[in-house]
Amino acid sequence: QPRSSHPAGSQLPCFHGSSTIRNLKERFHMNMTEEQLQLLIEQMVDGSMRSITTKLYDGFQYLTNGIM
């Protein structure tokens, strides 16, 4: 579980500011149940599979690195 505040004595700029940890927690959807997370992930994967940018990136990876 992520910490509720930045590490003590951290000089990393990414840990400064009151919204950093809150935004990270929101990104990990810590307030959702397992069922809600499963639905969200399925929706995200489905959206990604239909995305033109995903198809373009996959094509780029195939051409430059042989990754399909």
PDB file of C-alpha atoms in Angstrom:
ATOM      1  CA  GLN A   1       0.000   0.000   0.000  1.00  0.00           C
ATOM      2  CA  PRO A   2       1.429   3.427  -0.932  1.00  0.00           C
ATOM      3  CA  ARG A   3       2.506   5.700   1.876  1.00  0.00           C
ATOM      4  CA  SER A   4       0.240   8.546   2.895  1.00  0.00           C
ATOM      5  CA  SER A   5       3.058  11.116   2.678  1.00  0.00           C
ATOM      6  CA  HIS A   6       6.411  11.488   0.967  1.00  0.00           C
ATOM      7  CA  PRO A   7       9.342   9.547   2.382  1.00  0.00           C
ATOM      8  CA  ALA A   8      10.991  11.359   5.265  1.00  0.00           C
ATOM      9  CA  GLY A   9      13.818  13.545   4.031  1.00  0.00           C
ATOM     10  CA  SER A  10      13.147  12.832   0.364  1.00  0.00           C
ATOM     11  CA  GLN A  11      14.697  15.372  -1.971  1.00  0.00           C
ATOM     12  CA  LEU A  12      12.889  13.954  -5.007  1.00  0.00           C
ATOM     13  CA  PRO A  13      10.686  16.642  -6.553  1.00  0.00           C
ATOM     14  CA  CYS A  14       8.018  14.069  -7.445  1.00  0.00           C
ATOM     15  CA  PHE A  15       7.184  13.655  -3.741  1.00  0.00           C
ATOM     16  CA  HIS A  16       6.746  17.365  -3.065  1.00  0.00           C
ATOM     17  CA  GLY A  17       3.320  18.944  -3.157  1.00  0.00           C
ATOM     18  CA  SER A  18       0.146  17.928  -1.413  1.00  0.00           C
ATOM     19  CA  SER A  19      -1.515  16.333  -4.441  1.00  0.00           C
ATOM     20  CA  THR A  20       1.194  13.833  -5.421  1.00  0.00           C
ATOM     21  CA  ILE A  21       0.216  10.956  -3.149  1.00  0.00           C
ATOM     22  CA  ARG A  22      -3.511  11.669  -3.583  1.00  0.00           C
ATOM     23  CA  ASN A  23      -3.141  11.508  -7.377  1.00  0.00           C
ATOM     24  CA  LEU A  24      -1.173   8.270  -7.119  1.00  0.00           C
ATOM     25  CA  LYS A  25      -3.867   6.691  -4.940  1.00  0.00           C
ATOM     26  CA  GLU A  26      -6.537   7.794  -7.417  1.00  0.00           C
ATOM     27  CA  ARG A  27      -4.559   6.264 -10.277  1.00  0.00           C
ATOM     28  CA  PHE A  28      -4.429   2.913  -8.446  1.00  0.00           C
ATOM     29  CA  HIS A  29      -8.207   3.106  -7.715  1.00  0.00           C
ATOM     30  CA  MET A  30      -7.685   2.145  -4.083  1.00  0.00           C
ATOM     31  CA  ASN A  31     -11.314   2.937  -3.255  1.00  0.00           C
ATOM     32  CA  MET A  32     -12.748   0.237  -5.577  1.00  0.00           C
ATOM     33  CA  THR A  33     -13.781  -3.305  -4.763  1.00  0.00           C
ATOM     34  CA  GLU A  34     -12.222  -6.291  -6.541  1.00  0.00           C
ATOM     35  CA  GLU A  35     -15.317  -6.585  -8.739  1.00  0.00           C
ATOM     36  CA  GLN A  36     -15.200  -2.895  -9.679  1.00  0.00           C
ATOM     37  CA  LEU A  37     -11.493  -3.171 -10.492  1.00  0.00           C
ATOM     38  CA  GLN A  38     -12.066  -6.215 -12.676  1.00  0.00           C
ATOM     39  CA  LEU A  39     -14.744  -4.374 -14.669  1.00  0.00           C
ATOM     40  CA  LEU A  40     -12.570  -1.270 -14.984  1.00  0.00           C
ATOM     41  CA  ILE A  41      -9.568  -3.283 -16.218  1.00  0.00           C
ATOM     42  CA  GLU A  42     -11.702  -5.146 -18.745  1.00  0.00           C
ATOM     43  CA  GLN A  43     -13.008  -1.804 -20.034  1.00  0.00           C
ATOM     44  CA  MET A  44      -9.484  -0.373 -20.235  1.00  0.00           C
ATOM     45  CA  VAL A  45      -8.159  -3.397 -22.142  1.00  0.00           C
ATOM     46  CA  ASP A  46     -11.136  -3.355 -24.514  1.00  0.00           C
ATOM     47  CA  GLY A  47     -10.653   0.356 -25.162  1.00  0.00           C
ATOM     48  CA  SER A  48      -6.960  -0.151 -25.784  1.00  0.00           C
ATOM     49  CA  MET A  49      -7.563  -2.988 -28.218  1.00  0.00           C
ATOM     50  CA  ARG A  50      -9.863  -0.750 -30.293  1.00  0.00           C
ATOM     51  CA  SER A  51      -7.604   2.303 -30.132  1.00  0.00           C
ATOM     52  CA  ILE A  52      -5.926   3.582 -33.291  1.00  0.00           C
ATOM     53  CA  THR A  53      -2.954   4.761 -31.240  1.00  0.00           C
ATOM     54  CA  THR A  54      -2.455   1.225 -29.910  1.00  0.00           C
ATOM     55  CA  LYS A  55      -2.496  -0.138 -33.447  1.00  0.00           C
ATOM     56  CA  LEU A  56      -0.014   2.524 -34.588  1.00  0.00           C
ATOM     57  CA  TYR A  57       2.322   1.825 -31.671  1.00  0.00           C
ATOM     58  CA  ASP A  58       2.121  -1.926 -32.256  1.00  0.00           C
ATOM     59  CA  GLY A  59       3.019  -1.328 -35.918  1.00  0.00           C
ATOM     60  CA  PHE A  60       5.960   0.832 -34.888  1.00  0.00           C
ATOM     61  CA  GLN A  61       7.197  -1.843 -32.478  1.00  0.00           C
ATOM     62  CA  TYR A  62       6.900  -4.487 -35.164  1.00  0.00           C
ATOM     63  CA  LEU A  63       8.806  -2.431 -37.739  1.00  0.00           C
ATOM     64  CA  THR A  64      11.562  -1.253 -35.423  1.00  0.00           C
ATOM     65  CA  ASN A  65      11.994  -4.210 -33.078  1.00  0.00           C
ATOM     66  CA  GLY A  66      10.199  -7.153 -34.615  1.00  0.00           C
ATOM     67  CA  ILE A  67       7.812  -7.217 -31.656  1.00  0.00           C
ATOM     68  CA  MET A  68       4.256  -8.212 -32.395  1.00  0.00           C
TER      69      MET A  68
END
